[in-house]
Amino acid sequence: MTQGICWLDGQIQSLSEARIPVLDHGLLYGDGIFEGVRFYHGKAFLLAEHLRRLYDSARAIYLNIPWKEQELTGIVEQLIAAFPLADGYLRIVITRGEGALGIDPGSCHRPRLLIIADRLQMIPDNIRQRGADLIIAATRRLPPDGLDPRVKSLNYLNHILARMEANYAGVHEAVLLNGRGQVTEGTADNLFIVKNAVLLTPPVTDGALAGVTRQLILELARGLKMESHEQTLTSYDLYTADECFLTGTGAELIPVYSIDGRRLAECPGPVFSQLAAAFERHIDNTCGKQS
């Protein structure tokens, strides 16, 4: 079993050795941001897009990142080179840093950066081929007037509670609705449906994360001349969809077999299959598949 490694406080170390102080506000209060990045063939995939969102999240929560994008890119490349496998997953985390007890961040004088390199498999291969079973969770997505969903923060408790609902129901993932009963996203992925050969995904204004993989899928769909729209969806739209699938850096692309016990018409469907093939080609073209 390959052991993960971590860049922390200027050095690479094993995950079993990595430590942060107990007074780090990222640990105490979830005060921080993160990005997940896949790497293939020894190269980070869509790193610039992920770093752009990282800096946007930082600005949104008044977090000054002292590392320039070029520095973070260099650290990422160094960590990938030290990882024993050519393919893997990175978790880039920036916390407010160490400070005094209490939520006031005024005592946190320097953010802390840690980057983990490890393997990540969100769903078994046989389920990925067959399709995942989903439920619609009772837990609702945090409203944008409380915490904008475009901020990829360390506050994931409501997603964790929704995922626990999925675990208790014996399914693979849960869909979160917003306070108006509209579809937002999964616990760790964006959601697409296909209806009458039209590709649909909820807009970020309804509570979906502005996913990097989500955006790529929309771009690939346009390249394939598929009709696609960002559109408000409800549970009815999920139940009656021809196809449904999940996207995300960790998830990659996962077809959906059923939602609340209702089997989808096609899984994996023709639209998903075309997009999955285009996604793989894009990875190979971007990261340079090795012969």
Short mmCIF file of N, CA and C in Angstrom, two decimals, residues 38-46 282-290:
data_model
loop_
_atom_site.label_atom_id
_atom_site.label_comp_id
_atom_site.label_asym_id
_atom_site.label_seq_id
_atom_site.Cartn_x
_atom_site.Cartn_y
_atom_site.Cartn_z
N ARG A 38 -6.21 16.55 -8.95
CA ARG A 38 -5.72 15.27 -9.44
C ARG A 38 -4.41 15.47 -10.19
N PHE A 39 -3.56 14.46 -10.17
CA PHE A 39 -2.42 14.46 -11.09
C PHE A 39 -2.36 13.13 -11.82
N TYR A 40 -2.05 13.23 -13.10
CA TYR A 40 -1.99 12.08 -14.00
C TYR A 40 -0.66 12.11 -14.74
N HIS A 41 -0.06 10.95 -14.91
CA HIS A 41 1.20 10.86 -15.65
C HIS A 41 2.26 11.80 -15.08
N GLY A 42 2.20 12.04 -13.76
CA GLY A 42 3.19 12.88 -13.10
C GLY A 42 2.98 14.37 -13.25
N LYS A 43 1.79 14.80 -13.75
CA LYS A 43 1.52 16.22 -13.94
C LYS A 43 0.17 16.60 -13.33
N ALA A 44 0.13 17.75 -12.67
CA ALA A 44 -1.10 18.23 -12.06
C ALA A 44 -2.11 18.60 -13.15
N PHE A 45 -3.35 18.23 -12.93
CA PHE A 45 -4.42 18.43 -13.91
C PHE A 45 -5.24 19.66 -13.51
N LEU A 46 -5.32 20.62 -14.43
CA LEU A 46 -6.11 21.84 -14.23
C LEU A 46 -5.65 22.61 -12.99
N HIS A 282 -8.91 14.45 -22.83
CA HIS A 282 -8.42 15.75 -22.36
C HIS A 282 -7.31 15.55 -21.33
N ILE A 283 -7.47 14.58 -20.46
CA ILE A 283 -6.41 14.27 -19.49
C ILE A 283 -5.12 13.90 -20.21
N ASP A 284 -5.23 12.99 -21.18
CA ASP A 284 -4.04 12.54 -21.90
C ASP A 284 -3.39 13.68 -22.68
N ASN A 285 -4.21 14.53 -23.31
CA ASN A 285 -3.67 15.64 -24.08
C ASN A 285 -3.04 16.70 -23.19
N THR A 286 -3.60 16.88 -21.98
CA THR A 286 -3.11 17.92 -21.09
C THR A 286 -1.89 17.45 -20.30
N CYS A 287 -1.95 16.22 -19.81
CA CYS A 287 -0.88 15.72 -18.95
C CYS A 287 0.15 14.88 -19.68
N GLY A 288 -0.13 14.52 -20.93
CA GLY A 288 0.84 13.77 -21.71
C GLY A 288 0.93 12.33 -21.30
N LYS A 289 0.05 11.49 -21.88
CA LYS A 289 0.06 10.06 -21.54
C LYS A 289 1.37 9.43 -21.95
N GLN A 290 1.92 8.65 -21.04
CA GLN A 290 3.18 7.99 -21.29
C GLN A 290 2.96 6.68 -22.04
#
